[in-house]
PDB file of C-alpha atoms in Angstrom:
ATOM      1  CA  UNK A 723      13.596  -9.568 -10.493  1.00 68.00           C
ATOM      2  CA  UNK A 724      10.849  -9.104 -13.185  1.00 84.00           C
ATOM      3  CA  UNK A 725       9.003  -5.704 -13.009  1.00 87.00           C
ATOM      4  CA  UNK A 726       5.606  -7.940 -12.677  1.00 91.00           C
ATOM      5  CA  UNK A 727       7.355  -9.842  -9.467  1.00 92.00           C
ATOM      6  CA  UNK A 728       8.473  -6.325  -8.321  1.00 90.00           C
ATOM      7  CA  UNK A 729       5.136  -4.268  -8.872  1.00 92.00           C
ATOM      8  CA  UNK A 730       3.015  -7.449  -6.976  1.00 93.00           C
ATOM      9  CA  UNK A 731       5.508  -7.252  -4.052  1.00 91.00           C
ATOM     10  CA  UNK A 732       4.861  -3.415  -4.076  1.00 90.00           C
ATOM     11  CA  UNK A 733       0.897  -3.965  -3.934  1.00 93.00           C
ATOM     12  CA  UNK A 734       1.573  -6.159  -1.257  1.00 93.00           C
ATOM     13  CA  UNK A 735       3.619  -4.303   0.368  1.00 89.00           C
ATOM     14  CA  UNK A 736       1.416  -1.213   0.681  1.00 90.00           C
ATOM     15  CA  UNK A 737      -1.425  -3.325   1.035  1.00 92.00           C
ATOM     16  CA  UNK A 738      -0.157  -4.866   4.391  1.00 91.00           C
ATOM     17  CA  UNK A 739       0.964  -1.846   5.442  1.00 87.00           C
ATOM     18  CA  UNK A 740      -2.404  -0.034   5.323  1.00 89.00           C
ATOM     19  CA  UNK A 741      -4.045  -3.388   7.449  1.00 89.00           C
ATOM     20  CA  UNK A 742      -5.956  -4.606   4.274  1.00 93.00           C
ATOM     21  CA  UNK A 743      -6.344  -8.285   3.328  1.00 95.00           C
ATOM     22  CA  UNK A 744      -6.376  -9.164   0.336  1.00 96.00           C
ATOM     23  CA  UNK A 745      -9.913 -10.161   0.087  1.00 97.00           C
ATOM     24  CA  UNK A 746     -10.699  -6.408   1.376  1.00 96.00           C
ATOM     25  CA  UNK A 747      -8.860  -4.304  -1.249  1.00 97.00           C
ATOM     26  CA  UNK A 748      -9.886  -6.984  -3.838  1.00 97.00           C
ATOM     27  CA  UNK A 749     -13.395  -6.288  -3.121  1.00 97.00           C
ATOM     28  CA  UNK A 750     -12.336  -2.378  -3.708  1.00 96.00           C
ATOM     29  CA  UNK A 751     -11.107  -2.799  -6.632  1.00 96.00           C
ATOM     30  CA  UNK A 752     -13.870  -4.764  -7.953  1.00 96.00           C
ATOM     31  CA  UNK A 753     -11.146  -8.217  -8.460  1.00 95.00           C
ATOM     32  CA  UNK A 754     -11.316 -11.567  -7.312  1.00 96.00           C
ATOM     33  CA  UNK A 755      -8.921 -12.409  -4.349  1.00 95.00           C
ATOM     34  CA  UNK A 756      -7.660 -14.580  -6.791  1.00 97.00           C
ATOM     35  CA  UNK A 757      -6.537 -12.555  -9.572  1.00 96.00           C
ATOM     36  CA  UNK A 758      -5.050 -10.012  -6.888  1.00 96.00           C
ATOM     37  CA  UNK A 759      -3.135 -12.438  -5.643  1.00 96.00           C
ATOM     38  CA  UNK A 760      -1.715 -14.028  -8.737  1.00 96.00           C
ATOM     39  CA  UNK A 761      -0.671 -10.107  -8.928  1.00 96.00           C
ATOM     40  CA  UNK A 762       0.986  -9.669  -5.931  1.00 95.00           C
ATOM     41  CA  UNK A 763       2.653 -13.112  -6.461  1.00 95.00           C
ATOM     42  CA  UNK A 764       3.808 -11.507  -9.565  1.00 93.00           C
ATOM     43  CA  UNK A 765       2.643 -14.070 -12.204  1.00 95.00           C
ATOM     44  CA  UNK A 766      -0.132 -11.587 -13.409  1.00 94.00           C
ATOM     45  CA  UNK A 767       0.626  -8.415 -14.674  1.00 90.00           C
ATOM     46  CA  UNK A 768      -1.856  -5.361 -13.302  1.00 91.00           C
ATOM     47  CA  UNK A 769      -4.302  -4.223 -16.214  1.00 92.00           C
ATOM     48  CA  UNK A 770      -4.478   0.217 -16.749  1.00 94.00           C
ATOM     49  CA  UNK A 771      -7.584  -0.008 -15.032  1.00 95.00           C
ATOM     50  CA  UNK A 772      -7.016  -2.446 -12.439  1.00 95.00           C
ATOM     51  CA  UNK A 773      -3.781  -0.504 -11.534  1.00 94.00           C
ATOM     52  CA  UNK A 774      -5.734   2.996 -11.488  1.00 96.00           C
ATOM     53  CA  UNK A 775      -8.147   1.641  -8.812  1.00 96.00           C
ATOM     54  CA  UNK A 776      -5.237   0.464  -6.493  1.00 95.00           C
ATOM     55  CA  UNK A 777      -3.509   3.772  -7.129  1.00 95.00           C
ATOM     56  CA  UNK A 778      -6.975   5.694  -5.842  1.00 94.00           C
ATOM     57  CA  UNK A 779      -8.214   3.157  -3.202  1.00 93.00           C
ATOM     58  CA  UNK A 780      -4.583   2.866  -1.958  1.00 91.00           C
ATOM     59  CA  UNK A 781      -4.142   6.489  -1.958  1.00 89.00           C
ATOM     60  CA  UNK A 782      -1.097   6.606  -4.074  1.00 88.00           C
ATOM     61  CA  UNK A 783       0.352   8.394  -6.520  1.00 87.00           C
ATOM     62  CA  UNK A 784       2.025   6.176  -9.533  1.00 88.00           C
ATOM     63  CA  UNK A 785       5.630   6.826  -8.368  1.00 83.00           C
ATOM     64  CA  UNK A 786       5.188   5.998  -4.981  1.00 82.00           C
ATOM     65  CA  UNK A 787       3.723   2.182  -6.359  1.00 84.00           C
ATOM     66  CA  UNK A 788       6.884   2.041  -8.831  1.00 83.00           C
ATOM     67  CA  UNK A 789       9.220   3.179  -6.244  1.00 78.00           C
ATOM     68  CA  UNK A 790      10.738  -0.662  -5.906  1.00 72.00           C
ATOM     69  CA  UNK A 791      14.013   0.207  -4.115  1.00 68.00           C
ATOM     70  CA  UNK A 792      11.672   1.430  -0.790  1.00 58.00           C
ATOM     71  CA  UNK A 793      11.722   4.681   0.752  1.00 53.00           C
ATOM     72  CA  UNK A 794      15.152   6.589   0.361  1.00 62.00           C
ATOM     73  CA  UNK A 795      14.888   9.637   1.826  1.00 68.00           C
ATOM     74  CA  UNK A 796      13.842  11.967   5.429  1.00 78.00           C
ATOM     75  CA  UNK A 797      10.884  13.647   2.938  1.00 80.00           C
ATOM     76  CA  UNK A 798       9.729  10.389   1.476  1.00 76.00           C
ATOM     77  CA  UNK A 799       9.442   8.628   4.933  1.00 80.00           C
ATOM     78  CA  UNK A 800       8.219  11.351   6.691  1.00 87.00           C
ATOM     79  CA  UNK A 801       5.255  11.229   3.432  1.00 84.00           C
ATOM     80  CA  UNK A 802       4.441   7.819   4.115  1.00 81.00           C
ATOM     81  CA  UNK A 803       4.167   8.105   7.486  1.00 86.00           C
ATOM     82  CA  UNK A 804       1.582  10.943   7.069  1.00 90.00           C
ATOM     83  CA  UNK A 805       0.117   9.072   4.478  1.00 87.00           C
ATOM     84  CA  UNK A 806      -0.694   6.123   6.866  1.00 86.00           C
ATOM     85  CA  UNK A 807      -1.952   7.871   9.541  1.00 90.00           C
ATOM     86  CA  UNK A 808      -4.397   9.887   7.417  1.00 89.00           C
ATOM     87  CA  UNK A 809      -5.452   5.840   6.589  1.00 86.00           C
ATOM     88  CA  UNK A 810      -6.046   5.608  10.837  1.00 90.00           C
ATOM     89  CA  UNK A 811      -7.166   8.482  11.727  1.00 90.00           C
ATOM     90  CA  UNK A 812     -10.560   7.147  12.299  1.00 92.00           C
ATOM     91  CA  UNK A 813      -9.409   4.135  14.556  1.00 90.00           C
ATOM     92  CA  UNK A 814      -8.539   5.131  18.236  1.00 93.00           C
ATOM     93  CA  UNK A 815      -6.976   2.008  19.023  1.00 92.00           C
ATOM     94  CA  UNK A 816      -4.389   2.170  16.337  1.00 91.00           C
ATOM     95  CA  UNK A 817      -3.722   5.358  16.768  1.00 92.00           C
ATOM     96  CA  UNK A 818      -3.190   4.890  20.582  1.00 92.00           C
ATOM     97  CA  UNK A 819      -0.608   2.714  19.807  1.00 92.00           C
ATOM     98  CA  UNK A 820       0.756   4.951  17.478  1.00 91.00           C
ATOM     99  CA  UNK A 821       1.411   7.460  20.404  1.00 91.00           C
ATOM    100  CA  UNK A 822       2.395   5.141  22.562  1.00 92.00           C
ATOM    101  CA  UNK A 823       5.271   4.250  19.842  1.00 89.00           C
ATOM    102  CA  UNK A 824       6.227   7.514  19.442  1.00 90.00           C
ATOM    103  CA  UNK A 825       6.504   8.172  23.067  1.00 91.00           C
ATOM    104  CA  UNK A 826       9.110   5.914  23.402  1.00 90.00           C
ATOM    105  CA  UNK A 827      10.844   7.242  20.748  1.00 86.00           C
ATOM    106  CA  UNK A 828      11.015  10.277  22.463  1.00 87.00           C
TER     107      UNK A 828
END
């Protein structure tokens, strides 16, 4: 797969994952809904400047977007899992169901 297929599956990816449309983190990054998807469909490839803005409104650092082959390790999961609670912390209702999830687990 070309690194422009794999980077737009990785936006998407993250993107999903943090509850954002694409309409909503295209309007944060100042992009058509469009052209973001013609990234994540991987037939665009991601400007600098374009790609800066999704690192800082995704809260991301640059390996964590490259990292194609998913999360490997107990340290890296345990990151992203941090990382996407700090994105609902403000939400009760998904973070009830976060606890509920983890009760089970337990």
């Amino acid at each position: 797969m070309s690194i422009k297929k794999n980077l737009g599956n990785r936006i998407r990816e993250i993107r999903i994952s943090r509850s954002l449309t694409q309409e909503a983190l295209a309007e944060k990054i100042n992009l058509s809904a469009k052209s973001l998807s013609q990234i994540e469909l991987g037939n665009n490839f991601v400007s600098a400047e374009t790609l800066e803005k999704i690192l800082e409104k995704l809260n991301l650092e640059p390996d964590e977007l490259f990292s194609f082959g998913g999360i490997k390790t107990n340290d890296e999961l345990h990151k992203n899992i941090l990382k996407n609670l700090e994105t609902i912390k403000s939400d009760r209702a998904k973070l009830a169901v976060v606890d509920t999830l983890l009760k089970s687990l337990l």
